[in-house]
CSV table of C-alpha atoms in Angstrom, one decimal:
chain,number,residue,atom,x,y,z
A,299,MET,CA,139.3,205.9,166.1
A,300,ASN,CA,139.6,205.8,162.3
A,301,GLN,CA,143.3,204.7,162.2
A,302,GLU,CA,143.8,205.2,158.5
A,303,ARG,CA,146.7,203.4,156.9
A,304,SER,CA,148.3,203.8,153.5
A,305,ILE,CA,149.6,200.8,151.5
A,306,LYS,CA,153.3,201.2,150.7
A,307,ASN,CA,154.3,197.6,150.4
A,308,ALA,CA,152.3,194.5,149.4
A,309,LEU,CA,153.0,190.8,149.6
A,310,ILE,CA,151.3,188.7,147.0
A,311,SER,CA,151.5,184.9,146.8
A,312,VAL,CA,148.4,183.1,145.5
A,313,PHE,CA,147.4,179.8,144.0
A,314,TYR,CA,144.6,181.2,141.9
A,315,LYS,CA,145.7,184.0,139.6
A,316,ASP,CA,142.3,184.9,138.0
A,317,GLY,CA,141.4,188.5,138.8
A,318,LEU,CA,144.9,189.2,140.2
A,319,GLU,CA,146.1,191.3,137.2
A,320,ASP,CA,143.7,194.2,137.8
A,321,ILE,CA,144.6,194.3,141.5
A,322,ALA,CA,148.4,194.3,140.8
A,323,LYS,CA,148.1,197.0,138.1
A,324,GLU,CA,146.2,199.3,140.4
A,325,LEU,CA,148.8,198.8,143.1
A,326,ASN,CA,151.5,199.7,140.6
A,327,ASN,CA,149.6,202.8,139.6
A,328,LEU,CA,149.4,203.8,143.3
A,329,GLY,CA,153.2,203.4,143.7
A,330,VAL,CA,152.9,200.4,145.9
A,331,THR,CA,156.0,198.1,146.0
A,332,ILE,CA,154.9,194.5,145.3
A,333,TYR,CA,156.8,191.5,146.6
A,334,SER,CA,156.0,188.0,145.4
A,335,THR,CA,157.1,184.4,145.0
A,336,GLY,CA,157.3,181.5,142.6
A,337,GLY,CA,154.4,181.2,140.2
A,338,THR,CA,152.8,184.4,141.3
A,339,LEU,CA,156.0,186.3,140.6
A,340,SER,CA,156.3,184.8,137.1
A,341,PHE,CA,152.6,185.6,136.4
A,342,LEU,CA,153.0,189.2,137.4
A,343,GLU,CA,156.2,189.7,135.4
A,344,GLU,CA,154.6,188.2,132.4
A,345,LYS,CA,151.8,190.8,132.7
A,346,GLY,CA,154.4,193.6,132.7
A,347,ILE,CA,153.8,194.4,136.4
A,348,GLU,CA,156.7,195.7,138.4
A,349,VAL,CA,157.4,193.3,141.2
A,350,LYS,CA,160.2,192.2,143.6
A,351,ALA,CA,161.2,188.6,144.4
A,352,VAL,CA,160.8,187.6,148.1
A,353,GLU,CA,164.0,185.5,147.6
A,354,ASN,CA,165.9,188.7,147.1
A,355,LEU,CA,164.5,190.1,150.3
A,356,THR,CA,165.2,187.0,152.4
A,357,SER,CA,168.4,186.0,150.6
A,358,TYR,CA,167.0,182.5,150.7
A,359,PRO,CA,165.7,180.7,147.6
A,360,SER,CA,162.4,178.7,147.5
A,361,ILE,CA,163.5,175.2,148.8
A,362,LEU,CA,162.1,171.7,149.2
A,363,GLY,CA,160.2,171.8,146.0
A,364,GLY,CA,158.4,175.0,147.0
A,365,ARG,CA,157.4,173.8,150.5
A,366,VAL,CA,159.4,176.6,152.0
A,367,LYS,CA,159.2,180.1,150.4
A,368,THR,CA,158.0,182.8,152.8
A,369,LEU,CA,158.7,181.3,156.2
A,370,HIS,CA,161.3,183.9,157.1
A,371,PRO,CA,161.7,186.7,159.7
A,372,LYS,CA,162.1,189.3,157.0
A,373,VAL,CA,158.6,188.4,155.8
A,374,PHE,CA,156.8,187.8,159.0
A,375,GLY,CA,158.6,190.6,160.7
A,376,GLY,CA,157.3,193.0,158.1
A,377,ILE,CA,153.7,191.7,158.6
A,378,LEU,CA,153.6,191.5,162.4
A,379,SER,CA,155.5,194.7,163.3
A,380,ARG,CA,153.4,197.2,165.3
A,381,ARG,CA,153.6,200.6,163.9
A,382,GLU,CA,153.3,202.4,167.2
A,383,LYS,CA,156.0,200.3,168.9
A,384,LYS,CA,159.4,201.9,168.8
A,385,GLU,CA,161.1,198.6,169.6
A,386,ASP,CA,159.4,197.0,166.6
A,387,GLN,CA,160.4,199.9,164.3
A,388,ALA,CA,164.0,199.6,165.6
A,389,HIS,CA,164.1,195.9,164.7
A,390,LEU,CA,162.8,196.6,161.2
A,391,GLU,CA,165.5,199.3,160.6
A,392,GLU,CA,168.2,197.1,162.1
A,393,PHE,CA,167.4,194.1,159.9
A,394,GLU,CA,166.3,196.0,156.8
A,395,ILE,CA,162.7,194.6,156.9
A,396,PRO,CA,160.0,196.4,154.9
A,397,GLU,CA,156.6,196.9,156.5
A,398,PHE,CA,153.9,195.0,154.7
A,399,ASP,CA,150.6,196.9,154.7
A,400,LEU,CA,148.8,194.6,152.4
A,401,VAL,CA,149.0,190.8,152.2
A,402,ILE,CA,147.2,188.9,149.4
A,403,VAL,CA,147.5,185.2,150.0
A,404,ASP,CA,145.1,182.3,149.3
A,405,LEU,CA,145.4,178.6,150.2
A,406,TYR,CA,146.2,175.5,148.3
A,407,PRO,CA,142.9,173.8,147.1
A,408,PHE,CA,142.9,171.1,149.8
A,409,GLU,CA,139.1,170.5,149.8
A,410,GLU,CA,138.9,170.5,146.0
A,411,THR,CA,141.8,167.9,145.8
A,412,VAL,CA,140.0,165.6,148.2
A,413,ALA,CA,136.6,166.1,146.4
A,414,ASN,CA,138.2,165.3,143.1
A,415,GLY,CA,139.6,162.0,144.4
A,416,GLY,CA,143.3,163.0,144.6
A,417,SER,CA,145.9,160.6,145.7
A,418,GLU,CA,147.0,160.7,149.3
A,419,SER,CA,150.3,162.3,148.4
A,420,ASP,CA,148.5,164.9,146.3
A,421,ILE,CA,146.2,165.7,149.2
A,422,ILE,CA,149.1,166.0,151.7
A,423,GLU,CA,150.9,168.4,149.3
A,424,LYS,CA,147.8,170.6,149.3
A,425,ILE,CA,148.1,171.2,153.0
A,426,ASP,CA,149.2,174.8,153.0
A,427,ILE,CA,151.8,175.9,155.6
A,428,GLY,CA,153.2,179.2,154.5
A,429,GLY,CA,149.9,180.6,153.2
A,430,ILE,CA,148.0,179.8,156.3
A,431,SER,CA,150.7,181.3,158.5
A,432,LEU,CA,150.8,184.5,156.4
A,433,ILE,CA,147.0,184.9,156.5
A,434,ARG,CA,146.9,184.4,160.3
A,435,ALA,CA,149.8,186.8,160.8
A,436,ALA,CA,148.3,189.6,158.7
A,437,ALA,CA,144.8,189.1,160.3
A,438,LYS,CA,146.3,189.2,163.8
A,439,ASN,CA,148.0,192.5,162.9
A,440,HIS,CA,144.8,194.0,161.3
A,441,LYS,CA,145.3,197.1,163.2
A,442,ASP,CA,148.0,197.9,160.6
A,443,VAL,CA,147.7,195.3,157.8
A,444,LEU,CA,145.0,194.7,155.2
A,445,THR,CA,144.5,190.9,154.6
A,446,VAL,CA,143.0,189.5,151.4
A,447,SER,CA,142.7,185.7,151.8
A,448,SER,CA,140.5,184.7,148.8
A,449,ARG,CA,140.0,185.6,145.2
A,450,ASN,CA,136.4,186.2,146.2
A,451,GLN,CA,137.6,189.3,148.0
A,452,TYR,CA,139.3,190.8,144.9
A,453,PRO,CA,136.3,193.0,143.9
A,454,GLU,CA,136.1,194.4,147.4
A,455,LEU,CA,139.8,195.2,147.4
A,456,LEU,CA,139.8,196.7,143.9
A,457,LYS,CA,136.9,199.0,144.9
A,458,LEU,CA,138.8,200.0,148.1
A,459,LEU,CA,142.0,200.7,146.1
A,460,GLN,CA,140.2,202.8,143.5
A,461,GLU,CA,137.9,204.8,145.8
A,462,LYS,CA,140.4,205.3,148.7
A,463,LYS,CA,143.6,205.5,146.7
A,464,GLY,CA,145.4,202.8,148.6
A,465,LYS,CA,144.2,203.8,152.0
A,466,SER,CA,142.1,201.8,154.5
A,467,ASN,CA,140.6,202.4,157.9
A,468,LEU,CA,140.3,200.0,160.9
A,469,ASP,CA,136.8,198.9,159.9
A,470,ASP,CA,138.1,197.8,156.4
A,471,ARG,CA,141.0,195.9,157.9
A,472,LYS,CA,138.9,194.3,160.7
A,473,SER,CA,136.2,193.2,158.3
A,474,LEU,CA,138.8,191.4,156.1
A,475,ALA,CA,140.6,190.0,159.1
A,476,ILE,CA,137.3,188.3,160.3
A,477,LYS,CA,137.0,186.7,156.8
A,478,ALA,CA,140.7,185.6,157.0
A,479,PHE,CA,140.2,183.8,160.3
A,480,GLN,CA,137.0,182.2,159.0
A,481,ILE,CA,138.9,180.9,156.0
A,482,SER,CA,141.8,179.6,158.1
A,483,SER,CA,139.5,178.0,160.6
A,484,HIS,CA,137.5,176.3,157.8
A,485,TYR,CA,140.7,175.1,156.2
A,486,ASP,CA,142.1,173.5,159.3
A,487,THR,CA,138.7,171.9,160.0
A,488,SER,CA,138.7,170.4,156.5
A,489,ILE,CA,142.1,168.9,157.1
A,490,HIS,CA,141.2,167.5,160.5
A,491,ASN,CA,138.0,165.9,159.1
A,492,TYR,CA,139.9,164.4,156.2
A,493,PHE,CA,142.3,162.6,158.6
A,494,ASN,CA,139.4,161.8,161.0
A,495,GLN,CA,136.9,160.5,158.4
A,496,ASN,CA,137.3,156.8,159.4
A,497,ALA,CA,137.6,157.4,163.1
A,498,PHE,CA,135.1,158.3,165.8
A,499,GLU,CA,137.2,160.7,167.8
A,500,PRO,CA,135.9,162.4,171.0
A,501,ASN,CA,135.8,165.8,169.4
A,502,LEU,CA,133.5,167.6,166.9
A,503,LYS,CA,134.5,170.1,164.3
A,504,ILE,CA,132.0,171.4,161.8
A,505,SER,CA,132.6,174.3,159.4
A,506,GLU,CA,130.4,175.4,156.5
A,507,GLU,CA,131.4,178.4,154.4
A,508,GLU,CA,128.1,178.9,152.7
A,509,SER,CA,124.9,179.8,154.4
A,510,LYS,CA,121.4,181.0,153.5
A,511,VAL,CA,119.2,183.0,155.8
A,512,LEU,CA,115.7,181.5,155.8
A,513,ARG,CA,112.4,183.5,156.1
A,514,TYR,CA,112.1,182.2,159.6
A,515,GLY,CA,112.7,179.0,161.6
A,516,GLU,CA,110.2,176.4,162.6
A,517,ASN,CA,107.8,179.1,163.5
A,518,PRO,CA,107.6,182.8,162.4
A,519,HIS,CA,109.0,184.1,165.7
A,520,GLN,CA,112.2,182.0,165.3
A,521,ARG,CA,115.1,182.9,163.1
A,522,GLY,CA,116.6,180.3,160.9
A,523,ILE,CA,119.7,179.7,158.7
A,524,PHE,CA,120.7,176.8,156.5
A,525,TYR,CA,124.5,176.2,156.5
A,526,GLY,CA,125.8,174.1,153.6
A,527,LYS,CA,126.1,173.8,149.8
A,528,MET,CA,122.5,173.0,148.8
A,529,ASP,CA,123.4,173.4,145.1
A,530,ASP,CA,125.5,170.2,145.4
A,531,ILE,CA,122.3,168.3,146.2
A,532,PHE,CA,119.6,170.1,144.1
A,533,THR,CA,119.0,172.3,141.1
A,534,LYS,CA,115.9,174.4,141.8
A,535,LEU,CA,113.9,174.5,138.6
A,536,HIS,CA,111.0,176.5,139.9
A,537,GLY,CA,109.2,178.0,142.9
A,538,LYS,CA,109.7,180.0,146.0
A,539,GLU,CA,112.6,179.6,148.4
A,540,LEU,CA,112.7,176.5,150.7
A,541,SER,CA,111.7,177.2,154.3
A,542,TYR,CA,113.1,175.7,157.5
A,543,ASN,CA,110.2,173.2,157.7
A,544,ASN,CA,110.5,172.4,153.9
A,545,LEU,CA,114.2,171.5,154.4
A,546,LEU,CA,113.4,169.1,157.3
A,547,ASP,CA,110.8,167.4,155.2
A,548,VAL,CA,113.1,167.4,152.1
A,549,ASP,CA,115.9,165.8,154.1
A,550,ALA,CA,113.5,163.1,155.4
A,551,ALA,CA,112.2,162.5,151.8
A,552,VAL,CA,115.7,162.2,150.3
A,553,ASN,CA,116.9,159.8,153.0
A,554,LEU,CA,113.8,157.7,152.7
A,555,MET,CA,114.0,157.4,148.9
A,556,LEU,CA,117.7,156.4,149.1
A,557,ASP,CA,116.5,153.0,150.4
A,558,TYR,CA,114.3,152.6,147.4
A,559,GLN,CA,116.5,154.0,144.6
A,560,ASN,CA,117.0,150.7,142.9
A,561,GLU,CA,113.3,149.8,143.0
A,562,SER,CA,110.8,150.1,140.2
A,563,SER,CA,108.9,153.4,139.9
A,564,THR,CA,108.4,154.6,143.5
A,565,PHE,CA,106.6,157.6,144.9
A,566,ALA,CA,106.5,159.0,148.4
A,567,ILE,CA,104.5,161.8,149.9
A,568,LEU,CA,105.7,163.2,153.3
A,569,LYS,CA,104.3,165.4,155.9
A,570,HIS,CA,106.2,166.4,159.1
A,571,ASN,CA,109.1,164.1,158.3
A,572,ASN,CA,106.9,161.0,158.0
A,573,ALA,CA,105.6,159.2,154.9
A,574,CYS,CA,101.8,159.6,154.6
A,575,GLY,CA,101.8,157.9,151.2
A,576,PHE,CA,104.2,155.5,149.6
A,577,ALA,CA,104.0,153.0,146.7
A,578,THR,CA,106.0,151.1,144.1
A,579,ARG,CA,104.5,150.2,140.8
A,580,GLU,CA,105.6,149.5,137.2
A,581,LYS,CA,104.4,152.9,136.0
A,582,LEU,CA,105.2,156.1,137.9
A,583,VAL,CA,101.8,157.5,137.5
A,584,ASP,CA,100.3,154.4,139.3
A,585,ALA,CA,102.9,154.7,142.0
A,586,TYR,CA,101.9,158.3,142.6
A,587,LYS,CA,98.1,157.5,142.6
A,588,ASP,CA,98.6,154.7,145.1
A,589,ALA,CA,100.8,156.8,147.3
A,590,LEU,CA,98.2,159.6,147.3
A,591,ALA,CA,95.5,157.0,148.1
A,592,GLY,CA,97.3,156.2,151.3
A,593,ASP,CA,96.3,159.5,152.9
A,594,PRO,CA,94.9,162.1,150.4
A,595,ILE,CA,94.1,164.5,153.3
A,596,SER,CA,97.7,164.6,154.8
A,597,ALA,CA,99.1,164.9,151.3
A,598,PHE,CA,97.8,168.5,151.1
A,599,GLY,CA,100.8,170.8,151.4
A,600,GLY,CA,103.2,167.8,151.5
A,601,ILE,CA,106.6,167.0,150.0
A,602,LEU,CA,106.6,164.7,146.9
A,603,ILE,CA,109.6,162.6,145.8
A,604,SER,CA,110.1,160.1,143.0
A,605,ASN,CA,113.0,157.8,142.3
A,606,LYS,CA,112.4,158.1,138.5
A,607,THR,CA,112.1,160.9,135.9
A,608,ILE,CA,108.6,162.5,136.2
A,609,ASP,CA,106.7,162.2,133.0
A,610,LEU,CA,103.8,164.3,131.6
A,611,GLU,CA,101.1,161.9,132.8
A,612,THR,CA,102.4,161.9,136.4
A,613,ALA,CA,102.9,165.7,136.4
A,614,GLU,CA,99.3,166.2,135.3
A,615,GLU,CA,98.1,164.1,138.3
A,616,ILE,CA,100.4,166.0,140.7
A,617,ASN,CA,99.2,169.3,139.4
A,618,GLN,CA,95.7,168.6,140.8
A,619,LEU,CA,97.2,168.5,144.3
A,620,PHE,CA,98.5,171.5,146.4
A,621,CYS,CA,102.0,170.4,147.4
A,622,GLU,CA,105.0,172.4,148.6
A,623,VAL,CA,107.8,170.6,147.0
A,624,VAL,CA,108.4,168.0,144.2
A,625,ILE,CA,111.7,166.2,144.0
A,626,ALA,CA,112.9,163.9,141.2
A,627,PRO,CA,116.2,162.9,139.5
A,628,ASN,CA,114.8,164.5,136.3
A,629,TYR,CA,111.7,165.8,134.5
A,630,GLU,CA,110.4,165.5,131.0
A,631,GLU,CA,110.2,169.0,129.5
A,632,SER,CA,106.4,168.8,129.1
A,633,ALA,CA,106.1,167.6,132.7
A,634,LEU,CA,108.1,170.5,134.0
A,635,GLU,CA,105.9,173.0,132.2
A,636,VAL,CA,102.9,171.5,133.9
A,637,LEU,CA,104.5,171.6,137.3
A,638,LYS,CA,105.5,175.2,136.8
A,639,GLN,CA,101.9,176.2,136.5
A,640,LYS,CA,101.7,176.8,140.2
A,641,LYS,CA,103.8,179.8,140.9
A,642,ASN,CA,105.0,178.9,144.4
A,643,ARG,CA,105.4,175.2,143.9
A,644,ILE,CA,109.1,174.3,144.5
A,645,VAL,CA,110.5,171.9,141.9
A,646,LEU,CA,113.9,170.3,142.6
A,647,LYS,CA,116.1,168.2,140.4
A,648,GLN,CA,118.1,165.9,142.7
A,649,HIS,CA,121.7,165.2,141.9
A,650,ASN,CA,123.5,161.9,142.5
A,651,THR,CA,125.4,163.2,145.5
A,652,SER,CA,126.4,161.3,148.7
A,653,LEU,CA,125.0,162.6,152.0
A,654,GLU,CA,126.6,163.0,155.4
A,655,LYS,CA,127.4,159.7,157.2
A,656,TYR,CA,126.6,161.2,160.6
A,657,THR,CA,123.7,163.1,162.3
A,658,VAL,CA,124.3,166.0,164.6
A,659,ARG,CA,121.8,167.5,167.1
A,660,THR,CA,122.2,170.1,169.8
A,661,THR,CA,121.3,168.7,173.2
A,662,LEU,CA,121.4,170.5,176.5
A,663,ASN,CA,124.8,172.4,176.4
A,664,GLY,CA,126.4,170.1,173.8
A,665,TYR,CA,125.9,168.0,170.8
A,666,LEU,CA,124.8,164.4,170.0
A,667,VAL,CA,126.6,162.8,167.1
A,668,GLN,CA,125.8,159.4,165.7
A,669,GLU,CA,126.3,157.3,162.6
A,670,LYS,CA,123.2,157.4,160.4
A,671,ASP,CA,120.9,154.4,160.4
A,672,LEU,CA,122.0,153.0,157.1
A,673,ALA,CA,121.1,149.4,157.8
A,674,VAL,CA,118.7,147.9,155.3
A,675,GLU,CA,117.2,144.4,155.8
A,676,LYS,CA,117.8,141.8,153.1
A,677,LYS,CA,116.0,138.5,152.5
A,678,ASP,CA,118.8,136.3,153.4
A,679,ALA,CA,119.3,138.1,156.8
A,680,LEU,CA,115.8,137.5,158.0
A,681,THR,CA,115.1,134.8,160.6
A,682,THR,CA,111.8,133.1,160.5
A,683,VAL,CA,110.8,132.4,164.1
A,684,THR,CA,107.3,130.9,163.6
A,685,LYS,CA,106.3,127.5,162.3
A,686,LEU,CA,104.9,129.0,159.1
A,687,SER,CA,107.2,131.0,156.8
A,688,PRO,CA,106.0,134.0,154.8
A,689,SER,CA,105.6,133.6,151.0
A,690,GLU,CA,107.9,135.2,148.5
A,691,SER,CA,105.5,138.1,147.9
A,692,GLU,CA,105.0,138.5,151.7
A,693,VAL,CA,108.8,138.6,152.2
A,694,GLU,CA,109.0,141.4,149.6
A,695,ASP,CA,106.2,143.4,151.4
A,696,LEU,CA,107.9,142.7,154.8
A,697,ILE,CA,111.2,144.2,153.6
A,698,PHE,CA,109.3,147.1,151.9
A,699,ALA,CA,107.6,147.8,155.2
A,700,SER,CA,110.7,147.4,157.3
A,701,LYS,CA,112.5,150.0,155.2
A,702,LEU,CA,109.5,152.4,155.6
A,703,VAL,CA,109.3,152.0,159.4
A,704,LYS,CA,113.0,152.8,159.7
A,705,HIS,CA,112.1,156.3,158.4
A,706,THR,CA,109.0,156.8,160.6
A,707,LYS,CA,109.1,158.5,164.0
A,708,SER,CA,109.1,156.1,167.0
A,709,ASN,CA,107.1,154.4,168.3
A,710,ALA,CA,106.2,153.3,164.8
A,711,ILE,CA,104.1,150.7,163.1
A,712,VAL,CA,103.7,150.4,159.3
A,713,LEU,CA,101.0,148.5,157.5
A,714,VAL,CA,101.8,147.5,153.9
A,715,LYS,CA,100.1,145.5,151.2
A,716,ASN,CA,101.3,144.8,147.6
A,717,LYS,CA,104.1,147.4,148.1
A,718,GLN,CA,101.7,150.2,149.1
A,719,LEU,CA,101.7,151.9,152.4
A,720,LEU,CA,98.2,151.4,153.8
A,721,ALA,CA,98.8,153.4,157.0
A,722,SER,CA,101.3,154.1,159.7
A,723,GLY,CA,101.2,154.8,163.4
A,724,THR,CA,103.8,157.5,164.1
A,725,GLY,CA,105.4,159.0,167.1
A,726,GLN,CA,103.2,157.3,169.7
A,727,THR,CA,104.2,156.7,173.3
A,728,SER,CA,103.2,153.0,173.1
A,729,ARG,CA,103.5,150.5,170.3
A,730,VAL,CA,99.8,149.5,170.8
A,731,ASP,CA,98.8,153.1,170.3
A,732,ALA,CA,100.8,153.2,167.1
A,733,LEU,CA,99.2,150.0,165.8
A,734,GLN,CA,95.7,151.2,166.6
A,735,GLN,CA,96.3,154.5,165.0
A,736,ALA,CA,97.5,152.8,161.8
A,737,ILE,CA,94.4,150.4,161.8
A,738,VAL,CA,91.9,153.3,162.2
A,739,LYS,CA,93.6,155.3,159.5
A,740,ALA,CA,93.8,152.4,157.0
A,741,LYS,CA,90.1,151.7,157.5
A,742,HIS,CA,89.2,155.4,157.2
A,743,PHE,CA,90.6,155.4,153.7
A,744,GLY,CA,88.9,152.2,152.7
A,745,PHE,CA,91.7,149.7,152.8
A,746,ASP,CA,91.2,146.0,153.5
A,747,LEU,CA,93.8,144.8,155.9
A,748,ASP,CA,93.3,141.2,155.1
A,749,GLY,CA,96.7,139.9,153.8
A,750,ALA,CA,98.6,143.1,154.8
A,751,VAL,CA,101.9,142.9,156.6
A,752,MET,CA,103.0,144.7,159.7
A,753,ALA,CA,106.5,146.2,160.5
A,754,SER,CA,107.6,147.5,163.9
A,755,ASP,CA,110.6,149.7,164.5
A,756,ALA,CA,111.3,147.9,167.8
A,757,PHE,CA,110.5,144.6,169.5
A,758,PHE,CA,107.1,143.7,171.0
A,759,PRO,CA,107.4,143.4,174.8
A,760,PHE,CA,104.1,141.6,174.9
A,761,PRO,CA,101.9,139.7,172.4
A,762,ASP,CA,99.2,142.4,172.4
A,763,CYS,CA,100.3,143.9,169.0
A,764,VAL,CA,100.3,140.6,167.1
A,765,GLU,CA,96.9,139.7,168.7
A,766,ILE,CA,95.4,143.0,167.5
A,767,ALA,CA,97.0,142.6,164.1
A,768,ASN,CA,95.6,139.1,163.7
A,769,LYS,CA,92.1,140.2,164.4
A,770,GLU,CA,92.4,142.6,161.5
A,771,GLY,CA,93.5,140.0,159.1
A,772,ILE,CA,97.2,140.8,159.2
A,773,LYS,CA,99.1,137.5,159.0
A,774,SER,CA,102.8,138.5,158.5
A,775,VAL,CA,105.0,140.5,160.8
A,776,ILE,CA,108.5,141.8,160.7
A,777,GLN,CA,110.2,143.1,163.8
A,778,PRO,CA,113.7,143.3,165.4
A,779,GLY,CA,113.1,140.8,168.2
A,780,GLY,CA,115.1,140.8,171.3
A,781,SER,CA,112.4,141.0,174.0
A,782,ILE,CA,112.7,138.7,177.0
A,783,LYS,CA,109.1,137.8,176.2
A,784,ASP,CA,109.6,137.1,172.5
A,785,GLU,CA,108.3,133.6,173.0
A,786,LEU,CA,104.9,134.9,174.0
A,787,SER,CA,104.5,136.7,170.6
A,788,ILE,CA,105.9,133.7,168.7
A,789,LYS,CA,103.5,131.3,170.5
A,790,TYR,CA,100.5,133.5,169.7
A,791,CYS,CA,101.6,133.7,166.0
A,792,ASP,CA,102.0,129.9,165.9
A,793,ASP,CA,98.6,129.3,167.6
A,794,ASN,CA,96.9,131.6,165.0
A,795,LYS,CA,98.8,130.5,161.9
A,796,MET,CA,100.7,133.8,161.6
A,797,LYS,CA,104.2,134.3,160.2
A,798,MET,CA,106.8,136.4,161.9
A,799,VAL,CA,110.4,137.2,161.0
A,800,PHE,CA,113.1,138.8,163.1
A,801,THR,CA,115.7,141.2,161.7
A,802,GLY,CA,117.9,141.7,164.7
A,803,ILE,CA,118.0,145.4,163.9
A,804,ARG,CA,116.1,148.1,165.8
A,805,HIS,CA,115.2,151.3,164.0
A,806,PHE,CA,114.3,153.9,166.6
A,807,LYS,CA,113.9,157.3,165.2
A,808,HIS,CA,113.4,160.3,167.6
């Protein structure tokens, strides 16, 4: 059923006035009676638009500093009345209530006020009461009422007014009602999350207004969508659109580099969420070359990230490699021109923006939520458990390796020497397998393990890993500790002049 409705009366009460003038003039031209309040009323009058004050309809002024303006039966009655109900029509006639066929109402900028660092009192005042009530009422009665709940919908409304001469059908009204409920739901979620930001309540509310349909999900037969404001994190300077798998790798890269943002020039190469190359050097080009040396095979088609501005010399080296994505805080203009030579290569400029504090995953018929692993080991927090203590340079490598292993899929072992990732064992079902994988890989690419350090994401239940490491020339180890058999590993290290420190922090990553 078409259920066409004409607009006779409109209620307009908005925070944002841009774009409103054209709408109001078109309504005037169509002979629609406009009711309005406060600042919107003044704005329309200044533009020479014929408008009636809601206060004259309700016989109540705006009170409490504007907190109460439209919360009145003569307003809500006109929105919620059912046109086909004789009882509703009788009430409207009895109490002299006009039917509102169009409601244009937006919401106070709560999220923007929070994002801009507003005071608590400013934020509280931006919790809309009347606006959200009007939007919900109009959307509920979409069978008869057209709801416009955002200035982003003005072009759609203006087109409808011009093309249909003030008439709408049920599809028009239902489409805008869906958007209205989405806006009201997102608004309430934002308020809840603001008050709940320092708590860990047993409920989960997530709402993202922006989304991007991806080419596909993890595989071509799966659909994929990204929800969120990616532009807050990156400016895309070149290349094709990011894929689902690209985004997973980019997320891993960004979180990894956060732990090294204050280091000297650091470069990482990631594949399938794990670092396959990583190095810190005085010059960025050297950091890149040493990161690439860690595994030049896996680097093919990988994700590259730097903690410093990429210069021309580094860009020319990168340009010799096929890579999917390059991420940096900035680029020299000449470097950017080089990186743009590959048509599909994605080049991202990363903004200094904070990331979410929690991770969320779907599991079975629900969700798993946890705090992010933001723990970073520091020198003064390490406990030396062996007779011999690591040297200053070994301690630096141990911390460097411990931060790396935190971002590596469990079970994980990382081998580092002179702030260069030599190899890692990732995602293995045993820690011994992870270590052996790392040793084989390091040797395959010609690295000498003598003097390297080893990091483990969790404790050693047996001394087998330190024994294997020792036989390869690895003399310094960092691990959480906490096994009931720690003493066996400690004794082996002491007997073989190895050094081992405990962090007390496990870094499982699944």
